[in-house]
Amino acid sequence: TLQSCASALALCSSSSIGSDENRGNSAYQTDVAIDSAKDRSVVVSTNPSDRMRSAVFVCNARGESCVYRAPSGDEPAYSSKPQALLPPGGQRLVTSVVSSGKVLLSSCSGDGLGCTTTTLAVPGATFDGAALEHEPGNGRVVVFAFASDKIHHFRCNPDGNACVHTLLGTLPLT
């Protein structure tokens, strides 16, 4: 269920984003990205009905008229909680999951179609979590990936290419 409110948590409404797709429990462990310029919201979730692969729902800003998309046909089963990002300009939808110790960065057209996946990996590192953000001003995608007690930083183009890796440090940061 997606909650949508006009402002200050007033005039709220609810809409079910998964029931029309006949996919069972298709919205579990969700993340939301809002594109106010195009009056839409994008919800990514793991889909227990599809072996915990990602599901993407592109909806209007009120959470209605949702369309289901599978972001990557090559995403392995049993991935982590997905994250969604709409870099400025709204031309791309970027999602990330952690699977088998690697970060999978998927870049799709703004409507969730035509996805390509980039694997972010470092020899000897097994990632168990990641955070997805964008760099203000230049539109690059930033991924912070966590492996044991180390923090890794990846800077990529919104299409998932030209990624640069930096080891930020060991926790606690030294």
PDB file of C-alpha atoms in Angstrom:
ATOM      1  CA  THR A   1       0.000   0.000   0.000  1.00  0.00           C
ATOM      2  CA  LEU A   2       1.287   3.446  -0.933  1.00  0.00           C
ATOM      3  CA  GLN A   3       0.273   6.441   1.210  1.00  0.00           C
ATOM      4  CA  SER A   4       0.089   9.835  -0.497  1.00  0.00           C
ATOM      5  CA  CYS A   5      -0.545  13.107   1.344  1.00  0.00           C
ATOM      6  CA  ALA A   6      -1.118  16.635   0.025  1.00  0.00           C
ATOM      7  CA  SER A   7       1.046  18.342   2.667  1.00  0.00           C
ATOM      8  CA  ALA A   8       1.877  18.147   6.374  1.00  0.00           C
ATOM      9  CA  LEU A   9       0.360  14.653   6.467  1.00  0.00           C
ATOM     10  CA  ALA A  10      -3.092  16.027   5.662  1.00  0.00           C
ATOM     11  CA  LEU A  11      -5.549  14.887   2.998  1.00  0.00           C
ATOM     12  CA  CYS A  12      -3.932  11.454   2.725  1.00  0.00           C
ATOM     13  CA  SER A  13      -5.054   8.590   0.509  1.00  0.00           C
ATOM     14  CA  SER A  14      -3.976   4.976   0.119  1.00  0.00           C
ATOM     15  CA  SER A  15      -3.552   2.903  -3.011  1.00  0.00           C
ATOM     16  CA  SER A  16      -2.482  -0.682  -3.524  1.00  0.00           C
ATOM     17  CA  ILE A  17       0.352  -0.876  -6.022  1.00  0.00           C
ATOM     18  CA  GLY A  18       0.711  -4.638  -6.308  1.00  0.00           C
ATOM     19  CA  SER A  19      -2.758  -6.143  -6.391  1.00  0.00           C
ATOM     20  CA  ASP A  20      -3.527  -5.464 -10.056  1.00  0.00           C
ATOM     21  CA  GLU A  21      -0.358  -7.246 -11.128  1.00  0.00           C
ATOM     22  CA  ASN A  22      -1.451 -10.609  -9.690  1.00  0.00           C
ATOM     23  CA  ARG A  23       2.053 -11.083  -8.296  1.00  0.00           C
ATOM     24  CA  GLY A  24       1.103 -11.889  -4.717  1.00  0.00           C
ATOM     25  CA  ASN A  25       3.147 -10.033  -2.115  1.00  0.00           C
ATOM     26  CA  SER A  26       4.972  -7.893  -4.673  1.00  0.00           C
ATOM     27  CA  ALA A  27       5.831  -4.841  -2.582  1.00  0.00           C
ATOM     28  CA  TYR A  28       8.124  -5.845   0.275  1.00  0.00           C
ATOM     29  CA  GLN A  29      11.146  -3.876   1.566  1.00  0.00           C
ATOM     30  CA  THR A  30      10.360  -0.757  -0.426  1.00  0.00           C
ATOM     31  CA  ASP A  31      12.161   2.441  -1.361  1.00  0.00           C
ATOM     32  CA  VAL A  32      10.562   5.431  -3.086  1.00  0.00           C
ATOM     33  CA  ALA A  33      11.938   8.121  -5.394  1.00  0.00           C
ATOM     34  CA  ILE A  34       9.843  11.198  -6.197  1.00  0.00           C
ATOM     35  CA  ASP A  35      10.094  13.158  -9.441  1.00  0.00           C
ATOM     36  CA  SER A  36       7.994  16.274  -8.762  1.00  0.00           C
ATOM     37  CA  ALA A  37       8.924  17.830 -12.144  1.00  0.00           C
ATOM     38  CA  LYS A  38       7.206  14.935 -13.964  1.00  0.00           C
ATOM     39  CA  ASP A  39       4.507  14.358 -11.324  1.00  0.00           C
ATOM     40  CA  ARG A  40       5.467  10.747 -10.686  1.00  0.00           C
ATOM     41  CA  SER A  41       6.792   8.432  -8.025  1.00  0.00           C
ATOM     42  CA  VAL A  42       8.845   5.292  -8.460  1.00  0.00           C
ATOM     43  CA  VAL A  43       8.601   2.495  -5.905  1.00  0.00           C
ATOM     44  CA  VAL A  44      11.151  -0.322  -5.874  1.00  0.00           C
ATOM     45  CA  SER A  45      10.708  -3.391  -3.717  1.00  0.00           C
ATOM     46  CA  THR A  46      11.738  -6.985  -3.356  1.00  0.00           C
ATOM     47  CA  ASN A  47       9.171  -9.405  -4.706  1.00  0.00           C
ATOM     48  CA  PRO A  48       8.749 -12.595  -2.621  1.00  0.00           C
ATOM     49  CA  SER A  49       6.608 -14.004  -5.454  1.00  0.00           C
ATOM     50  CA  ASP A  50       9.656 -13.762  -7.750  1.00  0.00           C
ATOM     51  CA  ARG A  51      12.385 -15.172  -5.456  1.00  0.00           C
ATOM     52  CA  MET A  52      13.097 -11.725  -3.910  1.00  0.00           C
ATOM     53  CA  ARG A  53      14.089 -10.085  -7.190  1.00  0.00           C
ATOM     54  CA  SER A  54      13.369  -6.377  -7.571  1.00  0.00           C
ATOM     55  CA  ALA A  55      10.042  -5.005  -8.695  1.00  0.00           C
ATOM     56  CA  VAL A  56       9.560  -1.438  -9.924  1.00  0.00           C
ATOM     57  CA  PHE A  57       6.252   0.422  -9.905  1.00  0.00           C
ATOM     58  CA  VAL A  58       6.089   3.718 -11.817  1.00  0.00           C
ATOM     59  CA  CYS A  59       3.098   5.720 -10.564  1.00  0.00           C
ATOM     60  CA  ASN A  60       1.751   9.235 -10.743  1.00  0.00           C
ATOM     61  CA  ALA A  61       2.676  11.417  -7.741  1.00  0.00           C
ATOM     62  CA  ARG A  62      -0.536  10.438  -5.936  1.00  0.00           C
ATOM     63  CA  GLY A  63       0.421   6.756  -6.072  1.00  0.00           C
ATOM     64  CA  GLU A  64      -2.236   5.913  -8.657  1.00  0.00           C
ATOM     65  CA  SER A  65      -2.054   4.481 -12.174  1.00  0.00           C
ATOM     66  CA  CYS A  66       0.981   2.346 -11.273  1.00  0.00           C
ATOM     67  CA  VAL A  67       2.723   0.281 -13.937  1.00  0.00           C
ATOM     68  CA  TYR A  68       4.844  -2.745 -12.966  1.00  0.00           C
ATOM     69  CA  ARG A  69       8.362  -3.112 -14.373  1.00  0.00           C
ATOM     70  CA  ALA A  70      11.081  -5.689 -13.702  1.00  0.00           C
ATOM     71  CA  PRO A  71      14.295  -3.610 -13.687  1.00  0.00           C
ATOM     72  CA  SER A  72      16.736  -6.310 -14.707  1.00  0.00           C
ATOM     73  CA  GLY A  73      16.177  -9.719 -16.199  1.00  0.00           C
ATOM     74  CA  ASP A  74      19.649 -10.779 -15.101  1.00  0.00           C
ATOM     75  CA  GLU A  75      19.258  -9.857 -11.422  1.00  0.00           C
ATOM     76  CA  PRO A  76      19.921 -12.943  -9.284  1.00  0.00           C
ATOM     77  CA  ALA A  77      17.309 -14.244  -6.905  1.00  0.00           C
ATOM     78  CA  TYR A  78      17.394 -13.330  -3.212  1.00  0.00           C
ATOM     79  CA  SER A  79      18.884  -9.864  -3.509  1.00  0.00           C
ATOM     80  CA  SER A  80      18.901  -7.250  -0.740  1.00  0.00           C
ATOM     81  CA  LYS A  81      16.425  -4.424  -0.284  1.00  0.00           C
ATOM     82  CA  PRO A  82      16.569  -2.392  -3.499  1.00  0.00           C
ATOM     83  CA  GLN A  83      17.103   1.338  -3.595  1.00  0.00           C
ATOM     84  CA  ALA A  84      15.776   3.841  -6.127  1.00  0.00           C
ATOM     85  CA  LEU A  85      17.234   7.068  -7.416  1.00  0.00           C
ATOM     86  CA  LEU A  86      16.022   9.523 -10.028  1.00  0.00           C
ATOM     87  CA  PRO A  87      19.045  11.710 -10.798  1.00  0.00           C
ATOM     88  CA  PRO A  88      18.246  15.338 -11.710  1.00  0.00           C
ATOM     89  CA  GLY A  89      16.651  15.626 -15.113  1.00  0.00           C
ATOM     90  CA  GLY A  90      14.598  12.452 -14.639  1.00  0.00           C
ATOM     91  CA  GLN A  91      15.914  10.782 -17.789  1.00  0.00           C
ATOM     92  CA  ARG A  92      17.202   7.719 -15.913  1.00  0.00           C
ATOM     93  CA  LEU A  93      15.980   5.507 -13.100  1.00  0.00           C
ATOM     94  CA  VAL A  94      18.857   4.007 -11.121  1.00  0.00           C
ATOM     95  CA  THR A  95      18.389   1.086  -8.725  1.00  0.00           C
ATOM     96  CA  SER A  96      20.840  -0.878  -6.617  1.00  0.00           C
ATOM     97  CA  VAL A  97      20.781  -4.190  -4.765  1.00  0.00           C
ATOM     98  CA  VAL A  98      23.412  -6.320  -3.066  1.00  0.00           C
ATOM     99  CA  SER A  99      23.530  -9.926  -4.224  1.00  0.00           C
ATOM    100  CA  SER A 100      26.170 -12.595  -3.593  1.00  0.00           C
ATOM    101  CA  GLY A 101      28.480  -9.978  -2.051  1.00  0.00           C
ATOM    102  CA  LYS A 102      28.385  -7.627  -5.054  1.00  0.00           C
ATOM    103  CA  VAL A 103      26.486  -4.400  -5.693  1.00  0.00           C
ATOM    104  CA  LEU A 104      24.337  -4.485  -8.831  1.00  0.00           C
ATOM    105  CA  LEU A 105      23.650  -1.027 -10.223  1.00  0.00           C
ATOM    106  CA  SER A 106      20.825  -0.971 -12.769  1.00  0.00           C
ATOM    107  CA  SER A 107      20.182   2.022 -14.992  1.00  0.00           C
ATOM    108  CA  CYS A 108      16.892   2.210 -16.867  1.00  0.00           C
ATOM    109  CA  SER A 109      14.996   4.734 -18.920  1.00  0.00           C
ATOM    110  CA  GLY A 110      12.876   7.019 -16.740  1.00  0.00           C
ATOM    111  CA  ASP A 111       9.852   4.729 -17.149  1.00  0.00           C
ATOM    112  CA  GLY A 112      11.719   1.644 -15.891  1.00  0.00           C
ATOM    113  CA  LEU A 113      12.379   0.016 -19.285  1.00  0.00           C
ATOM    114  CA  GLY A 114      15.599  -0.760 -21.176  1.00  0.00           C
ATOM    115  CA  CYS A 115      17.689  -1.518 -18.096  1.00  0.00           C
ATOM    116  CA  THR A 116      21.388  -2.330 -18.086  1.00  0.00           C
ATOM    117  CA  THR A 117      23.210  -3.656 -15.043  1.00  0.00           C
ATOM    118  CA  THR A 118      26.742  -2.891 -13.871  1.00  0.00           C
ATOM    119  CA  THR A 119      28.388  -5.089 -11.232  1.00  0.00           C
ATOM    120  CA  LEU A 120      30.384  -3.157  -8.641  1.00  0.00           C
ATOM    121  CA  ALA A 121      32.933  -5.455  -7.027  1.00  0.00           C
ATOM    122  CA  VAL A 122      36.332  -5.221  -5.374  1.00  0.00           C
ATOM    123  CA  PRO A 123      38.704  -8.208  -5.112  1.00  0.00           C
ATOM    124  CA  GLY A 124      38.583  -9.622  -1.585  1.00  0.00           C
ATOM    125  CA  ALA A 125      35.504  -7.579  -0.555  1.00  0.00           C
ATOM    126  CA  THR A 126      32.120  -9.152   0.101  1.00  0.00           C
ATOM    127  CA  PHE A 127      29.517  -6.396   0.345  1.00  0.00           C
ATOM    128  CA  ASP A 128      26.660  -6.802   2.776  1.00  0.00           C
ATOM    129  CA  GLY A 129      24.988  -3.442   2.287  1.00  0.00           C
ATOM    130  CA  ALA A 130      24.991  -0.310   0.149  1.00  0.00           C
ATOM    131  CA  ALA A 131      23.556   3.210   0.015  1.00  0.00           C
ATOM    132  CA  LEU A 132      22.659   4.981  -3.237  1.00  0.00           C
ATOM    133  CA  GLU A 133      22.774   8.776  -3.715  1.00  0.00           C
ATOM    134  CA  HIS A 134      23.458  11.344  -6.399  1.00  0.00           C
ATOM    135  CA  GLU A 135      26.091  14.070  -6.364  1.00  0.00           C
ATOM    136  CA  PRO A 136      24.487  17.496  -6.422  1.00  0.00           C
ATOM    137  CA  GLY A 137      25.556  19.604  -9.348  1.00  0.00           C
ATOM    138  CA  ASN A 138      26.972  16.970 -11.679  1.00  0.00           C
ATOM    139  CA  GLY A 139      24.353  14.208 -11.759  1.00  0.00           C
ATOM    140  CA  ARG A 140      26.796  11.395 -11.027  1.00  0.00           C
ATOM    141  CA  VAL A 141      25.574   8.418  -9.011  1.00  0.00           C
ATOM    142  CA  VAL A 142      27.314   7.651  -5.741  1.00  0.00           C
ATOM    143  CA  VAL A 143      27.258   4.224  -4.088  1.00  0.00           C
ATOM    144  CA  PHE A 144      28.606   3.638  -0.597  1.00  0.00           C
ATOM    145  CA  ALA A 145      29.142  -0.103  -0.177  1.00  0.00           C
ATOM    146  CA  PHE A 146      29.902  -1.799   3.127  1.00  0.00           C
ATOM    147  CA  ALA A 147      32.102  -4.879   3.443  1.00  0.00           C
ATOM    148  CA  SER A 148      32.878  -6.127   6.922  1.00  0.00           C
ATOM    149  CA  ASP A 149      34.421  -3.061   8.584  1.00  0.00           C
ATOM    150  CA  LYS A 150      35.336  -1.174   5.390  1.00  0.00           C
ATOM    151  CA  ILE A 151      33.479   1.520   3.477  1.00  0.00           C
ATOM    152  CA  HIS A 152      33.860   1.618  -0.306  1.00  0.00           C
ATOM    153  CA  HIS A 153      32.831   4.578  -2.466  1.00  0.00           C
ATOM    154  CA  PHE A 154      31.879   4.279  -6.152  1.00  0.00           C
ATOM    155  CA  ARG A 155      31.175   7.272  -8.421  1.00  0.00           C
ATOM    156  CA  CYS A 156      29.427   6.364 -11.681  1.00  0.00           C
ATOM    157  CA  ASN A 157      27.668   8.043 -14.569  1.00  0.00           C
ATOM    158  CA  PRO A 158      23.855   7.752 -14.328  1.00  0.00           C
ATOM    159  CA  ASP A 159      23.990   5.067 -17.041  1.00  0.00           C
ATOM    160  CA  GLY A 160      26.148   2.909 -14.732  1.00  0.00           C
ATOM    161  CA  ASN A 161      29.364   3.400 -16.743  1.00  0.00           C
ATOM    162  CA  ALA A 162      32.725   4.997 -15.914  1.00  0.00           C
ATOM    163  CA  CYS A 163      32.650   3.935 -12.263  1.00  0.00           C
ATOM    164  CA  VAL A 164      35.585   4.953 -10.067  1.00  0.00           C
ATOM    165  CA  HIS A 165      36.249   3.139  -6.781  1.00  0.00           C
ATOM    166  CA  THR A 166      37.826   4.565  -3.623  1.00  0.00           C
ATOM    167  CA  LEU A 167      38.318   2.816  -0.291  1.00  0.00           C
ATOM    168  CA  LEU A 168      37.187   5.404   2.261  1.00  0.00           C
ATOM    169  CA  GLY A 169      38.451   3.662   5.363  1.00  0.00           C
ATOM    170  CA  THR A 170      37.873   1.162   8.092  1.00  0.00           C
ATOM    171  CA  LEU A 171      35.198   1.511  10.764  1.00  0.00           C
ATOM    172  CA  PRO A 172      35.537   3.347  12.985  1.00  0.00           C
ATOM    173  CA  LEU A 173      36.847   5.720  10.318  1.00  0.00           C
ATOM    174  CA  THR A 174      40.559   6.230  10.758  1.00  0.00           C
TER     175      THR A 174
END
